[in-house]
mmCIF file of C-alpha atoms and ligand atoms in Angstrom:
data_model
loop_
_atom_site.group_PDB
_atom_site.id
_atom_site.type_symbol
_atom_site.label_atom_id
_atom_site.label_comp_id
_atom_site.label_asym_id
_atom_site.label_seq_id
_atom_site.Cartn_x
_atom_site.Cartn_y
_atom_site.Cartn_z
ATOM 1 C CA MET N 12 -60.802 148.395 189.757
ATOM 2 C CA GLY N 13 -61.665 151.786 190.823
ATOM 3 C CA ILE N 14 -61.519 153.057 193.793
ATOM 4 C CA ALA N 15 -64.776 152.093 196.632
ATOM 5 C CA PRO N 16 -66.179 155.736 197.338
ATOM 6 C CA ARG N 17 -65.666 156.983 200.179
ATOM 7 C CA ILE N 18 -68.586 158.548 202.590
ATOM 8 C CA GLY N 19 -68.847 161.197 204.998
ATOM 9 C CA ILE N 20 -71.358 160.374 208.212
ATOM 10 C CA VAL N 21 -72.819 162.630 209.629
ATOM 11 C CA GLY N 22 -75.156 162.083 212.569
ATOM 12 C CA VAL N 23 -73.588 159.779 214.389
ATOM 13 C CA GLY N 24 -77.253 158.265 217.030
ATOM 14 C CA VAL N 25 -79.369 155.450 217.323
ATOM 15 C CA ILE N 26 -79.802 154.503 212.997
ATOM 16 C CA SER N 27 -76.423 154.886 212.762
ATOM 17 C CA GLY N 28 -75.392 151.863 213.794
ATOM 18 C CA GLN N 29 -77.457 150.124 210.678
ATOM 19 C CA TYR N 30 -75.405 151.641 208.476
ATOM 20 C CA LEU N 31 -72.355 151.194 210.220
ATOM 21 C CA THR N 32 -73.142 147.365 210.198
ATOM 22 C CA THR N 33 -73.971 147.376 206.671
ATOM 23 C CA PHE N 34 -70.781 148.953 205.271
ATOM 24 C CA ALA N 35 -68.439 147.557 207.066
ATOM 25 C CA ALA N 36 -68.895 143.975 205.921
ATOM 26 C CA ARG N 37 -68.383 145.232 201.983
ATOM 27 C CA SER N 38 -65.133 146.195 201.033
ATOM 28 C CA ASP N 39 -66.669 148.521 198.658
ATOM 29 C CA VAL N 40 -67.315 151.527 201.023
ATOM 30 C CA GLN N 41 -64.798 152.934 203.154
ATOM 31 C CA VAL N 42 -66.415 155.395 205.595
ATOM 32 C CA THR N 43 -63.585 157.998 205.820
ATOM 33 C CA ALA N 44 -65.192 161.114 208.908
ATOM 34 C CA ILE N 45 -67.416 161.338 210.430
ATOM 35 C CA ALA N 46 -69.776 164.529 212.799
ATOM 36 C CA ASP N 47 -71.773 165.213 215.251
ATOM 37 C CA LEU N 48 -72.984 167.774 216.919
ATOM 38 C CA ASP N 49 -72.202 165.229 219.794
ATOM 39 C CA LEU N 50 -69.037 165.414 219.311
ATOM 40 C CA ASP N 51 -68.415 162.775 222.514
ATOM 41 C CA ARG N 52 -70.635 160.497 220.409
ATOM 42 C CA ALA N 53 -68.822 161.335 216.950
ATOM 43 C CA ALA N 54 -65.480 160.310 218.786
ATOM 44 C CA THR N 55 -67.032 156.973 220.312
ATOM 45 C CA VAL N 56 -68.427 155.760 216.507
ATOM 46 C CA ALA N 57 -65.569 156.684 214.541
ATOM 47 C CA SER N 58 -62.903 154.923 216.790
ATOM 48 C CA GLY N 59 -64.853 152.057 216.017
ATOM 49 C CA ILE N 60 -63.809 152.823 212.403
ATOM 50 C CA PRO N 61 -60.855 151.593 210.307
ATOM 51 C CA GLY N 62 -59.454 155.359 208.860
ATOM 52 C CA ALA N 63 -62.029 157.427 209.800
ATOM 53 C CA ARG N 64 -61.536 161.052 210.762
ATOM 54 C CA VAL N 65 -63.708 163.146 213.359
ATOM 55 C CA LEU N 66 -64.557 166.494 212.046
ATOM 56 C CA ASP N 67 -66.376 168.904 212.769
ATOM 57 C CA VAL N 68 -69.425 169.639 210.374
ATOM 58 C CA PRO N 69 -68.396 172.052 208.120
ATOM 59 C CA THR N 70 -64.218 170.572 207.733
ATOM 60 C CA LEU N 71 -66.669 167.858 206.671
ATOM 61 C CA LEU N 72 -68.860 168.297 203.902
ATOM 62 C CA ALA N 73 -65.493 169.863 202.116
ATOM 63 C CA ASP N 74 -62.916 167.053 203.172
ATOM 64 C CA PRO N 75 -61.669 165.938 199.376
ATOM 65 C CA GLU N 76 -61.923 162.783 200.756
ATOM 66 C CA VAL N 77 -65.381 162.378 201.147
ATOM 67 C CA ASP N 78 -67.360 161.337 197.970
ATOM 68 C CA ALA N 79 -70.813 161.114 199.621
ATOM 69 C CA VAL N 80 -72.183 162.353 202.317
ATOM 70 C CA LEU N 81 -74.583 160.180 204.480
ATOM 71 C CA ASN N 82 -77.127 162.889 206.500
ATOM 72 C CA LEU N 83 -78.399 161.290 208.909
ATOM 73 C CA THR N 84 -79.038 163.519 211.545
ATOM 74 C CA ILE N 85 -83.011 164.616 212.794
ATOM 75 C CA PRO N 86 -85.570 166.455 210.107
ATOM 76 C CA ALA N 87 -85.212 169.775 211.180
ATOM 77 C CA ALA N 88 -81.369 169.201 210.277
ATOM 78 C CA HIS N 89 -81.895 167.882 206.214
ATOM 79 C CA THR N 90 -82.370 170.744 204.317
ATOM 80 C CA ASP N 91 -78.644 172.514 205.415
ATOM 81 C CA ILE N 92 -77.233 169.283 205.512
ATOM 82 C CA ALA N 93 -78.152 168.311 202.505
ATOM 83 C CA LEU N 94 -77.728 172.119 200.582
ATOM 84 C CA ALA N 95 -74.434 172.129 202.238
ATOM 85 C CA SER N 96 -72.554 169.073 200.884
ATOM 86 C CA ILE N 97 -74.297 169.931 197.346
ATOM 87 C CA ALA N 98 -72.784 173.039 197.043
ATOM 88 C CA ASN N 99 -69.141 171.020 198.215
ATOM 89 C CA GLY N 100 -70.506 168.981 195.364
ATOM 90 C CA LYS N 101 -71.473 166.150 197.154
ATOM 91 C CA HIS N 102 -73.788 163.676 196.659
ATOM 92 C CA VAL N 103 -75.651 162.923 199.799
ATOM 93 C CA TYR N 104 -78.208 161.448 200.860
ATOM 94 C CA GLY N 105 -79.680 161.463 203.581
ATOM 95 C CA GLU N 106 -82.610 160.003 206.423
ATOM 96 C CA LYS N 107 -86.255 160.425 205.693
ATOM 97 C CA PRO N 108 -88.269 162.666 205.350
ATOM 98 C CA LEU N 109 -86.332 164.937 203.017
ATOM 99 C CA ALA N 110 -87.308 168.009 204.553
ATOM 100 C CA VAL N 111 -89.175 169.041 207.004
ATOM 101 C CA HIS N 112 -91.228 171.476 203.955
ATOM 102 C CA PHE N 113 -91.842 170.935 200.777
ATOM 103 C CA ALA N 114 -89.960 173.512 199.312
ATOM 104 C CA ASP N 115 -86.919 173.087 201.051
ATOM 105 C CA GLY N 116 -87.031 169.591 199.566
ATOM 106 C CA ARG N 117 -87.630 171.176 196.031
ATOM 107 C CA ARG N 118 -85.344 173.583 196.856
ATOM 108 C CA VAL N 119 -82.260 170.338 197.116
ATOM 109 C CA LEU N 120 -83.375 168.962 194.384
ATOM 110 C CA ASP N 121 -82.667 172.314 191.895
ATOM 111 C CA ALA N 122 -78.887 172.918 194.388
ATOM 112 C CA ALA N 123 -78.365 168.919 192.956
ATOM 113 C CA ALA N 124 -79.302 169.737 189.680
ATOM 114 C CA ALA N 125 -77.868 172.750 189.307
ATOM 115 C CA ALA N 126 -74.226 171.430 190.699
ATOM 116 C CA GLY N 127 -74.138 168.053 188.274
ATOM 117 C CA VAL N 128 -73.968 165.323 191.578
ATOM 118 C CA ARG N 129 -76.879 163.312 193.212
ATOM 119 C CA VAL N 130 -79.637 162.719 195.320
ATOM 120 C CA GLY N 131 -80.736 160.125 197.192
ATOM 121 C CA SER N 132 -83.056 159.481 200.033
ATOM 122 C CA ALA N 133 -84.386 156.845 202.768
ATOM 123 C CA PRO N 134 -86.430 154.751 202.738
ATOM 124 C CA ASP N 135 -83.997 152.028 200.903
ATOM 125 C CA THR N 136 -85.781 148.994 202.406
ATOM 126 C CA VAL N 137 -88.459 149.114 199.737
ATOM 127 C CA LEU N 138 -85.425 148.107 197.083
ATOM 128 C CA GLY N 139 -85.454 144.412 199.962
ATOM 129 C CA THR N 140 -87.699 141.319 198.500
ATOM 130 C CA GLY N 141 -90.736 142.018 199.616
ATOM 131 C CA THR N 142 -92.255 145.410 198.045
ATOM 132 C CA GLN N 143 -89.762 144.283 195.244
ATOM 133 C CA THR N 144 -91.621 140.575 194.679
ATOM 134 C CA ALA N 145 -94.970 142.228 195.017
ATOM 135 C CA ARG N 146 -94.566 144.570 192.572
ATOM 136 C CA ALA N 147 -92.978 141.885 190.202
ATOM 137 C CA VAL N 148 -96.303 140.286 190.730
ATOM 138 C CA ILE N 149 -98.082 143.688 189.765
ATOM 139 C CA ASP N 150 -96.179 143.981 187.379
ATOM 140 C CA GLU N 151 -96.760 140.730 186.077
ATOM 141 C CA GLY N 152 -100.470 140.884 185.359
ATOM 142 C CA GLY N 153 -100.979 138.637 188.670
ATOM 143 C CA ILE N 154 -103.636 140.333 190.415
ATOM 144 C CA GLY N 155 -104.634 141.642 186.796
ATOM 145 C CA ARG N 156 -105.724 146.243 186.439
ATOM 146 C CA PRO N 157 -104.633 147.620 190.363
ATOM 147 C CA VAL N 158 -108.198 149.137 191.726
ATOM 148 C CA ALA N 159 -107.343 149.537 195.755
ATOM 149 C CA ALA N 160 -104.516 149.253 198.744
ATOM 150 C CA THR N 161 -104.696 149.875 202.072
ATOM 151 C CA ALA N 162 -101.131 150.790 204.057
ATOM 152 C CA VAL N 163 -101.783 150.532 208.331
ATOM 153 C CA TRP N 164 -99.161 151.448 211.115
ATOM 154 C CA GLY N 165 -100.092 152.211 213.990
ATOM 155 C CA SER N 166 -98.349 152.502 218.047
ATOM 156 C CA ALA N 167 -98.620 154.213 220.880
ATOM 157 C CA GLY N 168 -95.328 156.271 219.838
ATOM 158 C CA HIS N 169 -91.493 156.194 219.830
ATOM 159 C CA GLU N 170 -91.001 158.193 222.787
ATOM 160 C CA SER N 171 -91.612 154.711 224.754
ATOM 161 C CA TRP N 172 -87.934 153.320 223.360
ATOM 162 C CA HIS N 173 -86.184 156.331 221.818
ATOM 163 C CA PRO N 174 -84.210 157.842 224.649
ATOM 164 C CA ASN N 175 -84.600 161.530 222.670
ATOM 165 C CA PRO N 176 -87.589 161.117 221.096
ATOM 166 C CA ASP N 177 -88.457 165.389 220.790
ATOM 167 C CA PHE N 178 -88.320 164.836 217.009
ATOM 168 C CA TYR N 179 -91.088 162.585 216.402
ATOM 169 C CA TYR N 180 -93.390 165.277 217.313
ATOM 170 C CA LEU N 181 -92.454 168.559 216.447
ATOM 171 C CA PRO N 182 -92.853 169.392 212.628
ATOM 172 C CA GLY N 183 -91.087 166.729 209.771
ATOM 173 C CA GLY N 184 -91.846 164.146 213.010
ATOM 174 C CA GLY N 185 -95.313 162.656 213.939
ATOM 175 C CA PRO N 186 -96.427 159.600 212.545
ATOM 176 C CA LEU N 187 -96.993 160.905 209.065
ATOM 177 C CA MET N 188 -93.725 162.088 208.560
ATOM 178 C CA ASP N 189 -92.120 159.256 209.567
ATOM 179 C CA MET N 190 -93.820 156.115 209.174
ATOM 180 C CA GLY N 191 -95.495 157.371 206.031
ATOM 181 C CA PRO N 192 -92.515 157.039 203.560
ATOM 182 C CA TYR N 193 -91.759 153.523 204.326
ATOM 183 C CA TYR N 194 -95.506 153.269 203.253
ATOM 184 C CA ILE N 195 -95.531 155.324 200.581
ATOM 185 C CA SER N 196 -92.713 154.642 198.459
ATOM 186 C CA SER N 197 -94.289 151.304 198.527
ATOM 187 C CA LEU N 198 -96.954 152.439 197.134
ATOM 188 C CA VAL N 199 -95.041 154.565 194.627
ATOM 189 C CA HIS N 200 -92.908 151.653 194.037
ATOM 190 C CA LEU N 201 -96.130 149.499 193.274
ATOM 191 C CA LEU N 202 -98.822 151.286 191.703
ATOM 192 C CA GLY N 203 -96.879 154.705 190.664
ATOM 193 C CA PRO N 204 -97.247 157.976 191.490
ATOM 194 C CA VAL N 205 -99.591 160.033 193.030
ATOM 195 C CA THR N 206 -102.065 163.315 191.868
ATOM 196 C CA ALA N 207 -104.506 164.206 194.805
ATOM 197 C CA VAL N 208 -104.423 163.563 198.337
ATOM 198 C CA VAL N 209 -107.984 163.615 200.966
ATOM 199 C CA ALA N 210 -107.123 163.081 204.365
ATOM 200 C CA SER N 211 -108.207 163.868 207.813
ATOM 201 C CA ALA N 212 -105.575 164.604 211.166
ATOM 202 C CA SER N 213 -106.276 164.344 215.219
ATOM 203 C CA ARG N 214 -104.107 164.334 218.502
ATOM 204 C CA LEU N 215 -104.691 162.649 221.045
ATOM 205 C CA ARG N 216 -102.197 164.747 223.182
ATOM 206 C CA SER N 217 -100.119 168.037 224.064
ATOM 207 C CA GLU N 218 -97.561 165.843 225.711
ATOM 208 C CA ARG N 219 -95.776 163.272 225.970
ATOM 209 C CA VAL N 220 -93.540 161.517 228.763
ATOM 210 C CA ILE N 221 -90.452 159.664 228.028
ATOM 211 C CA GLY N 222 -90.264 156.404 228.860
ATOM 212 C CA SER N 223 -86.367 155.251 228.247
ATOM 213 C CA GLY N 224 -83.120 156.712 228.894
ATOM 214 C CA PRO N 225 -81.461 159.519 230.766
ATOM 215 C CA ARG N 226 -84.170 161.260 230.049
ATOM 216 C CA ALA N 227 -87.125 159.133 231.524
ATOM 217 C CA GLY N 228 -90.070 160.268 232.539
ATOM 218 C CA GLN N 229 -89.728 164.578 230.543
ATOM 219 C CA ARG N 230 -92.055 166.300 229.411
ATOM 220 C CA ILE N 231 -91.594 166.779 225.791
ATOM 221 C CA PRO N 232 -94.406 169.363 224.114
ATOM 222 C CA VAL N 233 -96.093 167.862 220.984
ATOM 223 C CA GLU N 234 -96.260 170.055 218.303
ATOM 224 C CA VAL N 235 -98.258 167.287 215.619
ATOM 225 C CA ASP N 236 -101.139 164.987 214.322
ATOM 226 C CA THR N 237 -100.884 161.957 216.352
ATOM 227 C CA HIS N 238 -103.378 159.471 213.874
ATOM 228 C CA VAL N 239 -103.077 160.859 210.439
ATOM 229 C CA SER N 240 -105.782 159.132 207.443
ATOM 230 C CA GLY N 241 -105.411 159.811 203.879
ATOM 231 C CA ILE N 242 -106.637 158.737 200.281
ATOM 232 C CA LEU N 243 -103.924 158.855 197.809
ATOM 233 C CA GLU N 244 -105.260 159.220 194.532
ATOM 234 C CA HIS N 245 -102.839 157.332 192.019
ATOM 235 C CA ALA N 246 -102.032 158.437 188.637
ATOM 236 C CA ASN N 247 -103.188 154.758 187.170
ATOM 237 C CA GLY N 248 -106.994 155.311 188.860
ATOM 238 C CA ALA N 249 -105.798 153.397 191.906
ATOM 239 C CA LEU N 250 -107.183 154.489 194.987
ATOM 240 C CA SER N 251 -104.537 153.757 199.037
ATOM 241 C CA THR N 252 -106.374 154.437 201.564
ATOM 242 C CA LEU N 253 -102.953 155.432 204.431
ATOM 243 C CA THR N 254 -103.462 155.145 207.729
ATOM 244 C CA MET N 255 -100.287 156.581 210.308
ATOM 245 C CA SER N 256 -100.765 156.808 213.653
ATOM 246 C CA PHE N 257 -98.852 157.059 217.620
ATOM 247 C CA ASP N 258 -102.364 157.170 218.987
ATOM 248 C CA SER N 259 -102.613 152.918 218.894
ATOM 249 C CA VAL N 260 -101.916 150.749 222.279
ATOM 250 C CA LYS N 261 -101.868 147.653 219.784
ATOM 251 C CA SER N 262 -102.536 147.364 216.032
ATOM 252 C CA SER N 263 -101.982 143.528 213.904
ATOM 253 C CA ALA N 264 -103.907 145.505 210.760
ATOM 254 C CA ALA N 265 -101.529 144.358 208.218
ATOM 255 C CA PRO N 266 -99.608 147.042 206.589
ATOM 256 C CA ILE N 267 -100.200 146.781 203.107
ATOM 257 C CA GLU N 268 -102.879 145.313 201.168
ATOM 258 C CA ILE N 269 -102.774 144.922 197.086
ATOM 259 C CA HIS N 270 -105.862 145.212 195.115
ATOM 260 C CA GLY N 271 -106.519 143.592 191.755
ATOM 261 C CA GLU N 272 -108.972 143.042 189.306
ATOM 262 C CA THR N 273 -108.160 138.940 189.668
ATOM 263 C CA GLY N 274 -106.267 138.950 192.551
ATOM 264 C CA SER N 275 -105.218 140.394 196.600
ATOM 265 C CA LEU N 276 -101.652 140.352 197.435
ATOM 266 C CA SER N 277 -100.203 140.674 201.227
ATOM 267 C CA VAL N 278 -97.614 143.383 201.349
ATOM 268 C CA PRO N 279 -94.797 142.906 203.882
ATOM 269 C CA ASP N 280 -93.626 145.381 205.916
ATOM 270 C CA PRO N 281 -91.561 148.548 204.530
ATOM 271 C CA ASN N 282 -90.221 149.104 207.541
ATOM 272 C CA MET N 283 -88.437 145.552 206.898
ATOM 273 C CA PHE N 284 -86.344 144.649 203.842
ATOM 274 C CA SER N 285 -87.714 141.367 203.441
ATOM 275 C CA GLY N 286 -90.881 139.407 204.921
ATOM 276 C CA GLY N 287 -93.744 136.894 202.854
ATOM 277 C CA VAL N 288 -95.380 138.495 200.204
ATOM 278 C CA ALA N 289 -99.226 136.581 199.910
ATOM 279 C CA PHE N 290 -101.087 136.260 196.816
ATOM 280 C CA CYS N 291 -105.421 134.986 196.823
ATOM 281 C CA ALA N 292 -106.757 135.411 193.701
ATOM 282 C CA ARG N 293 -110.042 135.902 193.072
ATOM 283 C CA GLY N 294 -112.476 132.591 193.521
ATOM 284 C CA SER N 295 -109.439 131.436 196.327
ATOM 285 C CA LYS N 296 -109.939 131.346 200.211
ATOM 286 C CA GLU N 297 -106.982 130.829 201.277
ATOM 287 C CA TRP N 298 -103.304 133.957 200.841
ATOM 288 C CA GLU N 299 -100.809 131.742 198.807
ATOM 289 C CA PRO N 300 -96.884 132.442 199.960
ATOM 290 C CA VAL N 301 -94.992 134.320 196.744
ATOM 291 C CA ALA N 302 -91.408 132.839 196.630
ATOM 292 C CA ASP N 303 -89.293 136.111 196.638
ATOM 293 C CA ARG N 304 -88.766 136.918 192.726
ATOM 294 C CA ALA N 305 -87.433 140.298 192.956
ATOM 295 C CA GLY N 306 -85.528 142.604 195.169
ATOM 296 C CA TYR N 307 -81.855 142.532 196.845
ATOM 297 C CA ILE N 308 -81.182 140.265 199.655
ATOM 298 C CA ASP N 309 -80.318 139.890 202.492
ATOM 299 C CA ALA N 310 -80.504 144.021 202.360
ATOM 300 C CA SER N 311 -79.517 146.258 205.146
ATOM 301 C CA ARG N 312 -79.607 150.107 205.649
ATOM 302 C CA GLY N 313 -77.497 151.542 203.777
ATOM 303 C CA ILE N 314 -77.988 150.171 200.187
ATOM 304 C CA GLY N 315 -80.301 152.809 198.700
ATOM 305 C CA LEU N 316 -76.870 154.711 199.079
ATOM 306 C CA LEU N 317 -74.880 152.292 197.284
ATOM 307 C CA ASP N 318 -77.481 151.809 194.854
ATOM 308 C CA MET N 319 -77.643 155.470 194.623
ATOM 309 C CA LEU N 320 -73.424 155.342 193.474
ATOM 310 C CA ALA N 321 -73.577 152.491 191.505
ATOM 311 C CA ALA N 322 -76.264 153.577 189.103
ATOM 312 C CA PRO N 323 -74.683 154.876 185.311
ATOM 313 C CA ALA N 324 -76.719 157.241 185.381
ATOM 314 C CA ASP N 325 -78.824 159.683 187.529
ATOM 315 C CA ALA N 326 -82.836 158.670 185.978
ATOM 316 C CA ASP N 327 -81.044 155.713 187.558
ATOM 317 C CA VAL N 328 -81.111 155.975 191.036
ATOM 318 C CA ARG N 329 -83.675 153.776 192.683
ATOM 319 C CA ALA N 330 -84.140 155.550 196.347
ATOM 320 C CA SER N 331 -83.902 158.938 194.701
ATOM 321 C CA GLY N 332 -84.307 162.153 195.729
ATOM 322 C CA ARG N 333 -87.457 162.454 193.104
ATOM 323 C CA LEU N 334 -89.365 159.538 194.751
ATOM 324 C CA ALA N 335 -88.896 161.414 198.438
ATOM 325 C CA LEU N 336 -90.056 165.215 196.614
ATOM 326 C CA HIS N 337 -93.029 163.186 195.485
ATOM 327 C CA THR N 338 -93.581 161.039 198.662
ATOM 328 C CA LEU N 339 -92.706 164.537 201.037
ATOM 329 C CA GLU N 340 -94.971 166.305 198.925
ATOM 330 C CA ILE N 341 -97.877 163.838 199.062
ATOM 331 C CA MET N 342 -97.415 163.828 202.880
ATOM 332 C CA THR N 343 -97.332 168.311 203.372
ATOM 333 C CA ALA N 344 -100.451 168.239 201.005
ATOM 334 C CA ILE N 345 -102.187 164.805 203.071
ATOM 335 C CA LEU N 346 -101.630 167.687 206.518
ATOM 336 C CA ASP N 347 -103.119 170.507 204.626
ATOM 337 C CA SER N 348 -106.165 168.313 203.543
ATOM 338 C CA ALA N 349 -106.597 167.488 206.745
ATOM 339 C CA ARG N 350 -106.013 171.548 208.313
ATOM 340 C CA THR N 351 -108.343 172.303 204.795
ATOM 341 C CA GLY N 352 -110.622 170.458 204.469
ATOM 342 C CA GLY N 353 -109.950 170.073 201.159
ATOM 343 C CA ARG N 354 -108.698 168.237 198.581
ATOM 344 C CA VAL N 355 -105.022 168.935 197.372
ATOM 345 C CA PRO N 356 -103.878 167.947 193.120
ATOM 346 C CA LEU N 357 -100.093 167.691 193.496
ATOM 347 C CA SER N 358 -97.965 169.284 191.195
ATOM 348 C CA THR N 359 -94.959 166.908 191.288
ATOM 349 C CA THR N 360 -94.662 163.135 189.894
ATOM 350 C CA VAL N 361 -92.483 160.024 189.535
ATOM 351 C CA GLN N 362 -91.042 157.565 187.383
ATOM 352 C CA ARG N 363 -91.409 154.400 189.371
ATOM 353 C CA PRO N 364 -87.743 153.350 190.101
ATOM 354 C CA ALA N 365 -86.860 149.963 187.863
ATOM 355 C CA LEU N 366 -86.881 146.671 189.945
ATOM 356 C CA VAL N 367 -84.525 145.265 191.750
ATOM 357 C CA PRO N 368 -83.704 141.908 190.007
ATOM 358 C CA LEU N 369 -83.539 139.520 192.234
ATOM 359 C CA GLY N 370 -80.264 138.870 194.158
ATOM 360 C CA HIS N 371 -78.311 141.560 192.011
ATOM 361 C CA GLU N 372 -75.365 142.783 193.758
ATOM 362 C CA PHE N 373 -72.479 145.072 192.634
ATOM 363 C CA ASP N 374 -69.770 146.055 193.144
ATOM 364 C CA LEU N 375 -68.895 149.388 193.579
ATOM 365 C CA ARG N 376 -65.604 149.318 192.304
ATOM 366 C CA GLU N 377 -66.212 148.369 189.055
ATOM 367 C CA ARG N 378 -69.079 150.757 187.927
HETATM 368 N N1 NAD R 29 -84.682 155.219 214.904
HETATM 369 C C1 NAD R 29 -84.734 154.788 213.966
HETATM 370 O O1 NAD R 29 -85.379 153.722 214.507
HETATM 371 C C2 NAD R 29 -84.727 155.331 212.713
HETATM 372 C C3 NAD R 29 -85.310 154.341 211.720
HETATM 373 C C4 NAD R 29 -85.454 155.245 210.624
HETATM 374 C C5 NAD R 29 -84.713 156.519 210.420
HETATM 375 N N2 NAD R 29 -84.490 157.207 211.652
HETATM 376 C C6 NAD R 29 -84.338 158.438 211.029
HETATM 377 O O2 NAD R 29 -82.825 158.848 210.874
HETATM 378 C C7 NAD R 29 -83.119 159.973 211.494
HETATM 379 C C8 NAD R 29 -82.028 160.125 212.226
HETATM 380 O O3 NAD R 29 -83.113 159.845 213.287
HETATM 381 P P1 NAD R 29 -82.184 158.467 215.075
HETATM 382 O O4 NAD R 29 -83.350 157.887 215.975
HETATM 383 O O5 NAD R 29 -80.809 158.223 215.066
HETATM 384 O O6 NAD R 29 -81.622 160.433 216.094
HETATM 385 P P2 NAD R 29 -80.884 159.906 217.461
HETATM 386 O O7 NAD R 29 -81.144 162.279 217.547
HETATM 387 O O8 NAD R 29 -80.448 159.358 217.700
HETATM 388 O O9 NAD R 29 -79.413 160.870 216.227
HETATM 389 C C9 NAD R 29 -79.375 161.808 215.383
HETATM 390 C C10 NAD R 29 -77.431 162.442 215.348
HETATM 391 O O10 NAD R 29 -78.349 163.895 214.623
HETATM 392 C C11 NAD R 29 -77.071 164.203 215.541
HETATM 393 N N3 NAD R 29 -77.780 166.080 214.795
HETATM 394 C C12 NAD R 29 -78.839 166.746 215.219
HETATM 395 N N4 NAD R 29 -79.097 167.874 213.721
HETATM 396 C C13 NAD R 29 -77.663 167.466 213.616
HETATM 397 C C14 NAD R 29 -76.913 168.618 213.108
HETATM 398 N N5 NAD R 29 -77.317 170.008 212.458
HETATM 399 N N6 NAD R 29 -74.834 168.702 212.472
HETATM 400 C C15 NAD R 29 -74.931 167.364 212.917
HETATM 401 N N7 NAD R 29 -75.334 165.919 213.866
HETATM 402 C C16 NAD R 29 -76.818 166.482 214.143
HETATM 403 C C17 NAD R 29 -77.371 164.450 216.990
HETATM 404 O O11 NAD R 29 -76.276 165.462 218.189
HETATM 405 C C18 NAD R 29 -77.258 163.298 217.044
HETATM 406 O O12 NAD R 29 -76.305 162.829 217.056
HETATM 407 C C19 NAD R 29 -83.639 160.511 211.312
HETATM 408 O O13 NAD R 29 -84.172 161.130 210.546
HETATM 409 C C20 NAD R 29 -85.075 159.351 212.227
HETATM 410 O O14 NAD R 29 -86.316 159.543 211.198
HETATM 411 C C21 NAD R 29 -84.722 156.784 212.533
#
């Protein structure tokens, strides 16, 4: 039996708690170091993890007791932390988006390939039973040839609940770069890669007001479009219509629907690991629930990193840098199309990651 891989975490803000809960429940992974620009925050988090040391960022990235870096910083810091991890010979898995700019994401993947280390990226929610069960139905021919999809997410904006929501309104943020990775990754798992996009976008306000926490009432600038609609042309001929918005007071739109020649599928929220898939065959009137038939059961954030470390070869990594780079190119192409009014062909493609067998479990010490 091998040694449990040692994880160093950079950035321990709001989302880090979900990863730490996942790791605390497993004996086949150890968190050995924590770093954050906010040293008090790093110390508080580390005090709850047996064996974890507080280090500054460069020391953590070079630490011999760190095998893989988990990058949970804000989007503007993702590239620098990833490149520095790779330069130190560490595997790196980061929160989404992979980078703010496509060229930076490309640099991260090129550097990792040259160094022989792995790059992975959130979202890993799409490895849960929700998206994976829908994927299994499509792969089995359950809806016939896929023709179209809709993917819709809307809210009034994260400033209502996040104590430091500035990054959501700066380049790398906005509803597309923030929520798009869940929906686009799910669409690529379900329908395969995208070859071109067309889009439009708008911006309701130039400022937002923080709604909670110590900074409540502070105004923050909006430097990105806050309502984005695009059409994704998939290589298999299917068209996905995507709308991501911080300008919706409320929405009850279905997260994702996939329409095929012989049936339609309702796919649950791709920001969740599980949720009910439903199917309606041509000629029927009602959605019928589909029992879970693929995906990691009861998974939580961090499973994508563990899947990456367990993969026999880099090509087997599911929440891969390759998928994240394709997703990033789709998103930046959508924003380019909205700015220029033109259709934007993509330069990247990606193979659909392998289906996750239902309940598939693994122990990293046996890898
Ligand atoms: N908050 C959520 O619900 C949520 C959900 C899913 C994904 N995410 C993603 O997770 C990432 C982090 O989001 P969050 O909500 O935890 O943000 P946050 O602002 O709460 O936390 C980010 C942390 O990173 C630290 N940090 C920033 N730059 C750094 C640097 N260069 N070096 C070291 N530390 C640095 C900050 O001090 C802070 O503690 C983002 O990419 C976001 O899109 C957030």
